PDB file of C-alpha atoms in Angstrom:
ATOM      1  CA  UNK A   1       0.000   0.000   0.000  1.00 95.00           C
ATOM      2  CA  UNK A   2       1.077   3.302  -1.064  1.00 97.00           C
ATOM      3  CA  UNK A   3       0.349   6.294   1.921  1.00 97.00           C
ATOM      4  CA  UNK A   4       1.905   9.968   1.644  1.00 97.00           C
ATOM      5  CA  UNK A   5       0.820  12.751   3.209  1.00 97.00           C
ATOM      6  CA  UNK A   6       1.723  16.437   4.255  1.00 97.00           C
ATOM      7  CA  UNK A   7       0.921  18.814   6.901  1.00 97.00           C
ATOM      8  CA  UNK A   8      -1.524  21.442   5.368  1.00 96.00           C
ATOM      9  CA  UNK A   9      -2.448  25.293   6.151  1.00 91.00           C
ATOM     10  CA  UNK A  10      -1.588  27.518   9.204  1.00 89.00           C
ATOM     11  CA  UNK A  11      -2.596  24.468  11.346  1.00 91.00           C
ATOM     12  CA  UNK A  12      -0.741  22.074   9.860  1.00 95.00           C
ATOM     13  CA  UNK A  13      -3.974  19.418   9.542  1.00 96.00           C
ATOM     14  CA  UNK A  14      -2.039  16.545   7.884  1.00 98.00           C
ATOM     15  CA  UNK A  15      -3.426  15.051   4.733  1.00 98.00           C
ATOM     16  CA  UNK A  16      -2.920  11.592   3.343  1.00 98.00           C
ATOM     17  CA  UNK A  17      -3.342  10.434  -0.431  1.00 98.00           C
ATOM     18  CA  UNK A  18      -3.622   6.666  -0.333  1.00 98.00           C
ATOM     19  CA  UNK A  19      -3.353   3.846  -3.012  1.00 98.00           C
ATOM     20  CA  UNK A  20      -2.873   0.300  -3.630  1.00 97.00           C
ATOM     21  CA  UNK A  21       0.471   1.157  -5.768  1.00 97.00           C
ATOM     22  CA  UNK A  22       2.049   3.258  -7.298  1.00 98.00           C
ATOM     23  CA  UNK A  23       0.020   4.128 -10.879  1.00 98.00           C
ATOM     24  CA  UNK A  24      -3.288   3.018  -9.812  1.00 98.00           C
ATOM     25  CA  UNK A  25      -6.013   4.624  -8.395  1.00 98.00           C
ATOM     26  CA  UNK A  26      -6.508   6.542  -4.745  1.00 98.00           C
ATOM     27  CA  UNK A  27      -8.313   8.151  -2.041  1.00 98.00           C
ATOM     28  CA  UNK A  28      -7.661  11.755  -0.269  1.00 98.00           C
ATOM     29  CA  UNK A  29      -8.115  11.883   3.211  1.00 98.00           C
ATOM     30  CA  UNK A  30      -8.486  15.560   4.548  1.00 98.00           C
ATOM     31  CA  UNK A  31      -7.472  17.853   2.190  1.00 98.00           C
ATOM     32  CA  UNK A  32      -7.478  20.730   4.159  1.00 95.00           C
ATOM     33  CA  UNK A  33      -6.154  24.445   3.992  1.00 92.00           C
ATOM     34  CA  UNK A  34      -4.058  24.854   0.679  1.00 95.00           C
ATOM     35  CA  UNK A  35      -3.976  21.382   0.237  1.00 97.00           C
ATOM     36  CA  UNK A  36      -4.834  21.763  -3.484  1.00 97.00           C
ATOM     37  CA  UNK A  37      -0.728  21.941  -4.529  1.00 97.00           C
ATOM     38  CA  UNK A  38       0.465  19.326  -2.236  1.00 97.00           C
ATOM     39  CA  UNK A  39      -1.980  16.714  -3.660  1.00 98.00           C
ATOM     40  CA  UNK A  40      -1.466  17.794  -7.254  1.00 97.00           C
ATOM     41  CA  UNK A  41       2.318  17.000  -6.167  1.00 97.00           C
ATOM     42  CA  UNK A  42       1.522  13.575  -4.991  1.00 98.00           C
ATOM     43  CA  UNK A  43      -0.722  12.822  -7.753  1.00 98.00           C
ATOM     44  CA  UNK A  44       1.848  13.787 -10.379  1.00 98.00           C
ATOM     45  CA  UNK A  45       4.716  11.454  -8.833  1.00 98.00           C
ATOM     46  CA  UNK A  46       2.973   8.723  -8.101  1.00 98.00           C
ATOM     47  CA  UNK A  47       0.721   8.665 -11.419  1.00 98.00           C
ATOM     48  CA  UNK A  48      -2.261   8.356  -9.099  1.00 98.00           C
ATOM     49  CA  UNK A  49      -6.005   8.846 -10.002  1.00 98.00           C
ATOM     50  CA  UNK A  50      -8.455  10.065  -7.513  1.00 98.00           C
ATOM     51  CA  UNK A  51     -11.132   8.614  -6.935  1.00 98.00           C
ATOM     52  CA  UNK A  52     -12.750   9.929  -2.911  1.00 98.00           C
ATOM     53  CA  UNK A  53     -12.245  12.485  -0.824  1.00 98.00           C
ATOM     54  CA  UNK A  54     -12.755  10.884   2.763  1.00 98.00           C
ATOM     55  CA  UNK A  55     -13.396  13.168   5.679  1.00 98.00           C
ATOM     56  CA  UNK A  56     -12.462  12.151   8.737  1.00 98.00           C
ATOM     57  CA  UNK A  57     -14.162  15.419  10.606  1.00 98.00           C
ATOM     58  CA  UNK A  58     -15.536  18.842   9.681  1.00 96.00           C
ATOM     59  CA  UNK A  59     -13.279  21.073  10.882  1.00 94.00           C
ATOM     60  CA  UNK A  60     -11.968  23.839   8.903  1.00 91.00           C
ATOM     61  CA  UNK A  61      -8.364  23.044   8.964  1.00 93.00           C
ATOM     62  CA  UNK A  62      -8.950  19.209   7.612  1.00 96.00           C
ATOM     63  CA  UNK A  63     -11.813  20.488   4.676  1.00 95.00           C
ATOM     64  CA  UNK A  64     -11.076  23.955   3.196  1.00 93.00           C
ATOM     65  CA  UNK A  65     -10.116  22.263  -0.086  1.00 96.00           C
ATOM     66  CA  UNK A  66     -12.257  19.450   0.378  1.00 97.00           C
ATOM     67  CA  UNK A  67     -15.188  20.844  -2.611  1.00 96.00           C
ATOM     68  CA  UNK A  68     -12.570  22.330  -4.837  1.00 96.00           C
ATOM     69  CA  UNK A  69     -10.224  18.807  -5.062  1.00 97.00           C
ATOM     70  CA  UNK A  70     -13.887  17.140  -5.626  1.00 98.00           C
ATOM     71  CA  UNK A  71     -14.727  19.188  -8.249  1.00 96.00           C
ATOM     72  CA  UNK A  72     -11.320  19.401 -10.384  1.00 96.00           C
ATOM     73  CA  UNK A  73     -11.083  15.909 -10.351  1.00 95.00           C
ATOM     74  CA  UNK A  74     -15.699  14.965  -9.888  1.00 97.00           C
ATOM     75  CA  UNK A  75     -15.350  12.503  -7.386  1.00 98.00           C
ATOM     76  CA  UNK A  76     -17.767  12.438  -4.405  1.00 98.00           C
ATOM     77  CA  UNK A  77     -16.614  13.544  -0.497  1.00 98.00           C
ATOM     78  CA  UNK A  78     -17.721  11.202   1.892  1.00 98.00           C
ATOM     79  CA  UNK A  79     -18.853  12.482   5.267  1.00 98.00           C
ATOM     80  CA  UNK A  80     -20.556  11.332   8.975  1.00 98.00           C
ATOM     81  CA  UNK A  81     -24.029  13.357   8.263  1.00 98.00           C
ATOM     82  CA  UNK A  82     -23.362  14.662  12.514  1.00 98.00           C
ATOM     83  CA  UNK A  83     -20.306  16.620  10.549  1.00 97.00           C
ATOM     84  CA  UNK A  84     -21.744  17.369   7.166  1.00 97.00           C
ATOM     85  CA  UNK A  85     -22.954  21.065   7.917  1.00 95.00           C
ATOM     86  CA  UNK A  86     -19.426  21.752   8.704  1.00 95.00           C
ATOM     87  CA  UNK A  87     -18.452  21.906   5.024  1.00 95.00           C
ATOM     88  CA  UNK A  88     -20.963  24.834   3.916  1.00 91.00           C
ATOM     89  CA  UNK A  89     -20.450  26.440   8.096  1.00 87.00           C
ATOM     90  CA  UNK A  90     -17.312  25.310   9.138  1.00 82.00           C
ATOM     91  CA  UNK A  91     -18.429  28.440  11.849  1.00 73.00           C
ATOM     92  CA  UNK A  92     -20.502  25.787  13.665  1.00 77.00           C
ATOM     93  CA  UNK A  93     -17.761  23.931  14.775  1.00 67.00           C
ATOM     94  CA  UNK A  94     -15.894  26.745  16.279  1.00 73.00           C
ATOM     95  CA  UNK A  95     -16.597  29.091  19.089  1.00 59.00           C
ATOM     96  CA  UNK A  96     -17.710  32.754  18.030  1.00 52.00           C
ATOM     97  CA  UNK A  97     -14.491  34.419  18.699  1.00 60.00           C
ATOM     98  CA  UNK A  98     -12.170  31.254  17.300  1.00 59.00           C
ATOM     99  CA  UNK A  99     -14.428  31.632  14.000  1.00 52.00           C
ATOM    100  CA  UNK A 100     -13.771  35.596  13.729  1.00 56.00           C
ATOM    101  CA  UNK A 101     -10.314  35.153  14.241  1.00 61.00           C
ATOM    102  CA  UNK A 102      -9.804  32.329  11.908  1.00 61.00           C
ATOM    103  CA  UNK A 103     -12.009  32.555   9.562  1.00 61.00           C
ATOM    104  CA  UNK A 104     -13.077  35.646   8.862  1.00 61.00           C
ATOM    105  CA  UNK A 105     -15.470  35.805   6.385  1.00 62.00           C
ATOM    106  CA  UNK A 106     -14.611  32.939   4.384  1.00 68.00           C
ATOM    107  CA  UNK A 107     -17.513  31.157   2.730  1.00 70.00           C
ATOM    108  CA  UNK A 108     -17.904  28.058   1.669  1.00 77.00           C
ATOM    109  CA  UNK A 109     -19.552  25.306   0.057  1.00 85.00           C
ATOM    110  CA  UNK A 110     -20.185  21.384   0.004  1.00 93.00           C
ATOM    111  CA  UNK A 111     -19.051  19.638  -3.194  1.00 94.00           C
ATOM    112  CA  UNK A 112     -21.630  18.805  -5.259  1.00 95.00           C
ATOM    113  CA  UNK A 113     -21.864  14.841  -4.569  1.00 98.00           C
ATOM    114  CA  UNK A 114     -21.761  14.048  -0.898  1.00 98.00           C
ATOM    115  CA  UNK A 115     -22.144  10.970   0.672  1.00 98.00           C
ATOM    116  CA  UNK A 116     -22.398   9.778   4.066  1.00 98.00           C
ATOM    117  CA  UNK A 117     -20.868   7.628   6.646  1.00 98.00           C
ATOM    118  CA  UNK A 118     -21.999   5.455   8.721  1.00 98.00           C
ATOM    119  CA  UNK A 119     -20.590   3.255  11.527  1.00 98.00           C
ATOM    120  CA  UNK A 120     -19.175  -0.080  10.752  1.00 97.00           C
ATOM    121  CA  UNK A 121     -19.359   0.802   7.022  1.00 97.00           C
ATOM    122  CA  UNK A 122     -16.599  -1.406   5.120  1.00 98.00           C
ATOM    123  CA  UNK A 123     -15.840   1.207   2.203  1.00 98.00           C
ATOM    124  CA  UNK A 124     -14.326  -0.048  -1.380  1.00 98.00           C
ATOM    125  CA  UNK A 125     -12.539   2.218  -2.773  1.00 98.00           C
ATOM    126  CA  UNK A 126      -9.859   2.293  -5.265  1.00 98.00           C
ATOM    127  CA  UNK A 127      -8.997  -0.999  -4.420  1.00 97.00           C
ATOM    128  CA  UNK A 128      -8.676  -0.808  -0.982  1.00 98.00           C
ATOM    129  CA  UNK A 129     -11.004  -1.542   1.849  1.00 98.00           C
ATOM    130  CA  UNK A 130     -11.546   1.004   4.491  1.00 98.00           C
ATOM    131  CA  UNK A 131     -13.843   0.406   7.882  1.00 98.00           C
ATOM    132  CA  UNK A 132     -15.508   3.069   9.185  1.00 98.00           C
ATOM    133  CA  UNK A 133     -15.771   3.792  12.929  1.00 98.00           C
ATOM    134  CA  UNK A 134     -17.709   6.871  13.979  1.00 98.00           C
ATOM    135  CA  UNK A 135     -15.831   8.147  17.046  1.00 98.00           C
ATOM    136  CA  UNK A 136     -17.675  11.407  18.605  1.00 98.00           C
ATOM    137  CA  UNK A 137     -15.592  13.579  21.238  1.00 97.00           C
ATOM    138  CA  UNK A 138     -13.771  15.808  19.135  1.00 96.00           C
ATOM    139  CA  UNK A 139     -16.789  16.480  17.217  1.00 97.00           C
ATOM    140  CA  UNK A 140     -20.150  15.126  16.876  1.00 98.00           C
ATOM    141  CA  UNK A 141     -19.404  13.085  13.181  1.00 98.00           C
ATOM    142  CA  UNK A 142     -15.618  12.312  13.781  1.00 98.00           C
ATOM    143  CA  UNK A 143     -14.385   9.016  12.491  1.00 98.00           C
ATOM    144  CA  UNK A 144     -11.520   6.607  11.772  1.00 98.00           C
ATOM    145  CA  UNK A 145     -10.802   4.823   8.631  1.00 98.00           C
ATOM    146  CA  UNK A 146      -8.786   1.491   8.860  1.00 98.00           C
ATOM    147  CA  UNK A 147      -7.054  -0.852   6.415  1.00 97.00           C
ATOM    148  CA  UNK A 148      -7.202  -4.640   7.203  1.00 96.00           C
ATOM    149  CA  UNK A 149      -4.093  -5.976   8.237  1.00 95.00           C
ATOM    150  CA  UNK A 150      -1.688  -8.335   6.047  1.00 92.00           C
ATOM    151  CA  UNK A 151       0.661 -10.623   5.473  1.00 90.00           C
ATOM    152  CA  UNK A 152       3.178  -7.668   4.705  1.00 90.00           C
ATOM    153  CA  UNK A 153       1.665  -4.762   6.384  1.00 92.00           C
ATOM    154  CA  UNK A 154       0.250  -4.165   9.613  1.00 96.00           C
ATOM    155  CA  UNK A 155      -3.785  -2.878  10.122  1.00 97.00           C
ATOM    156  CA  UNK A 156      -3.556   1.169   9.344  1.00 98.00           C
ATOM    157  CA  UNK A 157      -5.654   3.287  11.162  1.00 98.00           C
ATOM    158  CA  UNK A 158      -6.512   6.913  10.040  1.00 98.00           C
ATOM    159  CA  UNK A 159      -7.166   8.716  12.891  1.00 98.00           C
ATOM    160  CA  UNK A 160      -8.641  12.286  12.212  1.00 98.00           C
ATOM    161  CA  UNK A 161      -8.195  13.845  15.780  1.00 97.00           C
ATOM    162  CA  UNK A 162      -9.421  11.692  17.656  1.00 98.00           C
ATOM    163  CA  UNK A 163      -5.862  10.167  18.535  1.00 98.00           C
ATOM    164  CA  UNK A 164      -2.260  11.907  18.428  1.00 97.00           C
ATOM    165  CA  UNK A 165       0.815  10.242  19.221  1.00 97.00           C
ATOM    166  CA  UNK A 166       0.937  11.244  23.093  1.00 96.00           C
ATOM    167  CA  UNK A 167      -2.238  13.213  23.538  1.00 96.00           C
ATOM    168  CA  UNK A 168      -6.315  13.012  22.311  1.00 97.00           C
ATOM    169  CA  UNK A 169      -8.030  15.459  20.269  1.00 96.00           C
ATOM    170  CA  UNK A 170      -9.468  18.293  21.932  1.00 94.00           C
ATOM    171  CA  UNK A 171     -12.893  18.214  23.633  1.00 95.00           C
ATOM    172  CA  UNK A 172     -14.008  21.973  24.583  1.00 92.00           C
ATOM    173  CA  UNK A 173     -15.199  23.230  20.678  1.00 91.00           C
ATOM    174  CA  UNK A 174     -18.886  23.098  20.006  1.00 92.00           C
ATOM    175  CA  UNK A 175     -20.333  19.172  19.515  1.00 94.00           C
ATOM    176  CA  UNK A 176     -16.995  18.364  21.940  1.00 95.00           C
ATOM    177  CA  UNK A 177     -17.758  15.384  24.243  1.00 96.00           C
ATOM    178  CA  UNK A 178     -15.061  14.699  27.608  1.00 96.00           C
ATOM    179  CA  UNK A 179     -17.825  11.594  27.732  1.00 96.00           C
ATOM    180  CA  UNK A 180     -17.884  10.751  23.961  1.00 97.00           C
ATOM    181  CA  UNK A 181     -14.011  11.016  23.756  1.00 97.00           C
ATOM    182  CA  UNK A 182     -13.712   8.256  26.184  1.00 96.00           C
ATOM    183  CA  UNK A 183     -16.268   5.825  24.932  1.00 97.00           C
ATOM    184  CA  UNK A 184     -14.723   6.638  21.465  1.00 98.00           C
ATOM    185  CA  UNK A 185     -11.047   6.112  22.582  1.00 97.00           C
ATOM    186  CA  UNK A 186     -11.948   2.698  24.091  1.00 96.00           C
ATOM    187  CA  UNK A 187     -14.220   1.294  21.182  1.00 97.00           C
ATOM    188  CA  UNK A 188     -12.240   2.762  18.379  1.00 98.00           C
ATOM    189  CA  UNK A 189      -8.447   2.196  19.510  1.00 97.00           C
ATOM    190  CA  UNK A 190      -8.121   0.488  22.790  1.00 96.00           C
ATOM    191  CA  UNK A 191      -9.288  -2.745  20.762  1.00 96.00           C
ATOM    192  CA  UNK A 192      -6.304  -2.606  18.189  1.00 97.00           C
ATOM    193  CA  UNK A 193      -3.922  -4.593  17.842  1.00 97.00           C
ATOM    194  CA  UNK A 194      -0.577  -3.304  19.070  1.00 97.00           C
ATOM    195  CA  UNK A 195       1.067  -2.841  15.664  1.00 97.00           C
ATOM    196  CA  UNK A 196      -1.799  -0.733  14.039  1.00 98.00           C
ATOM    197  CA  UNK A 197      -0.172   2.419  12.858  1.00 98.00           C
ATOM    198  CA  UNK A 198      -1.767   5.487  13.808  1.00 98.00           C
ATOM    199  CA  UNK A 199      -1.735   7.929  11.260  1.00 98.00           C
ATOM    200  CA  UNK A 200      -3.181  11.296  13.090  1.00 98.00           C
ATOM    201  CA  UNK A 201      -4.706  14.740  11.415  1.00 98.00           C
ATOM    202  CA  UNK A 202      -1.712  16.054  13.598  1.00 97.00           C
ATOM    203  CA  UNK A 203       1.621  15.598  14.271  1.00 96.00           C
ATOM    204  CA  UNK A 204       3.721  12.456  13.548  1.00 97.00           C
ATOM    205  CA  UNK A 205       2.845   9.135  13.150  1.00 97.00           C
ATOM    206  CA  UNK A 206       2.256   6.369  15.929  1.00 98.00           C
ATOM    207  CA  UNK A 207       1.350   2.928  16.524  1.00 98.00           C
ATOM    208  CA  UNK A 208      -1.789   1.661  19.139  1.00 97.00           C
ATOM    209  CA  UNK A 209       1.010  -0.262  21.287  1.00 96.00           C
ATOM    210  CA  UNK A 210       2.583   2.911  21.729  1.00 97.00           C
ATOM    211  CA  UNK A 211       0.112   5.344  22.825  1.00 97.00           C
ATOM    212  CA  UNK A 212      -1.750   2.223  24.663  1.00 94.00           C
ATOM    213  CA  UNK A 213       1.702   1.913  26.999  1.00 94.00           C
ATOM    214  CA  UNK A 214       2.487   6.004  26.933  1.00 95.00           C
ATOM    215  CA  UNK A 215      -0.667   8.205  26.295  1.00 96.00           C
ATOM    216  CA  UNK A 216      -2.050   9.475  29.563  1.00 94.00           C
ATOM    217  CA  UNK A 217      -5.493   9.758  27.728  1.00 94.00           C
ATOM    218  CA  UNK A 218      -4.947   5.446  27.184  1.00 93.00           C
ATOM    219  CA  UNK A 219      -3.879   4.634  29.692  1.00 92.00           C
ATOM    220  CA  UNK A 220      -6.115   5.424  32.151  1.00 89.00           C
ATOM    221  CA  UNK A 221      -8.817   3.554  30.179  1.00 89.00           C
ATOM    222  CA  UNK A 222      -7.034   0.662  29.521  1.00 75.00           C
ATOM    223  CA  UNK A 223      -8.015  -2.426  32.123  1.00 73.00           C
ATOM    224  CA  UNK A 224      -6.416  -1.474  35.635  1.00 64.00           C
ATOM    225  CA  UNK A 225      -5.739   2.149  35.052  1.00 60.00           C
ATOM    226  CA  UNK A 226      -6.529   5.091  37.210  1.00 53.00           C
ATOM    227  CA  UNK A 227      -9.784   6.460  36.745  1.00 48.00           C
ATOM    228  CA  UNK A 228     -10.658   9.874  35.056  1.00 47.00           C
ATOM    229  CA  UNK A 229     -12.367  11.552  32.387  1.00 44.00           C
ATOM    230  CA  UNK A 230      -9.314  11.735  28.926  1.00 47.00           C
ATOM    231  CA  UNK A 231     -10.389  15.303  28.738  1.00 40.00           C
ATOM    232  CA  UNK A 232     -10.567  16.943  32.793  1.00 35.00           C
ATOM    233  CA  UNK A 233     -10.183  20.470  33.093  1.00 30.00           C
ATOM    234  CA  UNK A 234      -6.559  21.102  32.608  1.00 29.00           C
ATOM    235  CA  UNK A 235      -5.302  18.096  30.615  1.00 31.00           C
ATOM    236  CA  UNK A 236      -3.649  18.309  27.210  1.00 32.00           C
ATOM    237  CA  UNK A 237      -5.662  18.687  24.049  1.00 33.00           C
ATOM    238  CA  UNK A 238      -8.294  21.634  26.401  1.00 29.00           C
ATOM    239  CA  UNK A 239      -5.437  23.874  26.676  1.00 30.00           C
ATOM    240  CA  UNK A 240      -3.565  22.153  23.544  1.00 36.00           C
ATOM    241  CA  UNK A 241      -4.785  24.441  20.273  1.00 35.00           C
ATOM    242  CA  UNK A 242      -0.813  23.291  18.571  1.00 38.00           C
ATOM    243  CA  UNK A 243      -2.756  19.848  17.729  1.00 58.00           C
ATOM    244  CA  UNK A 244      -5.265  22.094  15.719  1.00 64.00           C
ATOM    245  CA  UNK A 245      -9.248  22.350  16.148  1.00 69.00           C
TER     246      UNK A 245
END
């Protein structure tokens, strides 16, 4: 499998064009602010074809160029429908004076063939075969997207913010959950097998085993950790706005 990726815009949302091979067709996750150049560099030297646009949240920072990369190439976006309002009012999922500050008065617009998400949803797609698992917390229609494991490569799990390598995604933005987070972060990637390689809509990459033995937001859910909530007052991602929105 064939994954490469960049940190886009002034919050450096990191987006991932992924394939079966080199020359073949591929999915975009999160093309986000000014992502338009980095993807057209991807495309170009890997001779890849486009084929989705998968969303793993509605945040600004991961869909700014989500409808334009859908409609220079017509291929659908795929969205949860709790997050799909976000791509015409990314405002929604920001607090008043975050959205003046950020955005301005940007507008924007959903691409003109949407489709939604739903949990448990195997997706095939250019070849590949990506599960969907809705995980609310950051935002009400957050999810993952995970390749099956194989002989030669390990189960890859496309995070969104839900999971960073040593910290969660925030919880304090409108549809945030300190509840949701936690029932997410034990459904979605407490589960996983150890080698399952994180790839995050921030920061570096990371594997479950890691951040299962490491994160402070794990490992207090993991069996025979100490209890309280992954997103208290005070912790991390709340005060945290480097790992984005």
């Amino acid at each position: 499998m064939l994954v490469a990726g960049f940190p886009a815009g002034s919050l450096a949302a990191n987006c991932y064009v992924v394939a079966p091979a080199a020359g073949e067709e591929c999915v975009i996750v999160d093309p986000g602010q000014d992502a338009e150049g980095g993807i057209e560099e991807i495309l170009r030297e890997h001779r890849l074809k486009p084929v989705a646009v998968l969303i793993t949240h509605g945040h600004f920072d991961h869909v700014m160029s989500v409808a334009p990369v859908c409609g220079a190439r017509d291929v659908p976006a795929y969205i949860h429908p709790d997050d799909r309002v976000l791509l015409s009012d990314p405002g929604k999922g920001l607090s008043l004076a975050v959205s003046q500050q950020l955005l301005g008065g940007l507008e924007m617009s959903e691409p003109d063939d949407v489709r939604e998400l739903a949990d448990g949803t195997a997706l095939e797609l250019a070849g590949l075969t990506l599960t969907v698992d809705h995980a609310p917390g950051h935002s009400p229609g957050s999810v993952t997207f995970r390749t099956p494991a194989t002989a030669e490569l390990p189960e890859v799990m496309f995070a969104g913010d839900l999971l960073f390598a040593g910290s969660i995604g925030r919880t304090d933005l409108p549809g945030g959950s300190d509840e949701e987070m936690a029932a997410s972060l034990r459904r979605v990637c407490l589960p996983r097998p150890d080698d399952t390689a994180v790839l995050p809509g921030h920061g570096p990459q990371t594997t479950i085993g890691r951040e299962r033995a490491t994160n402070p937001f794990l490992t207090r859910l993991a069996p025979g950790g100490s209890p309280g909530s992954p997103g208290a007052p005070g912790e991390g991602p709340l005060n945290a706005p480097t790992k984005g929105i």
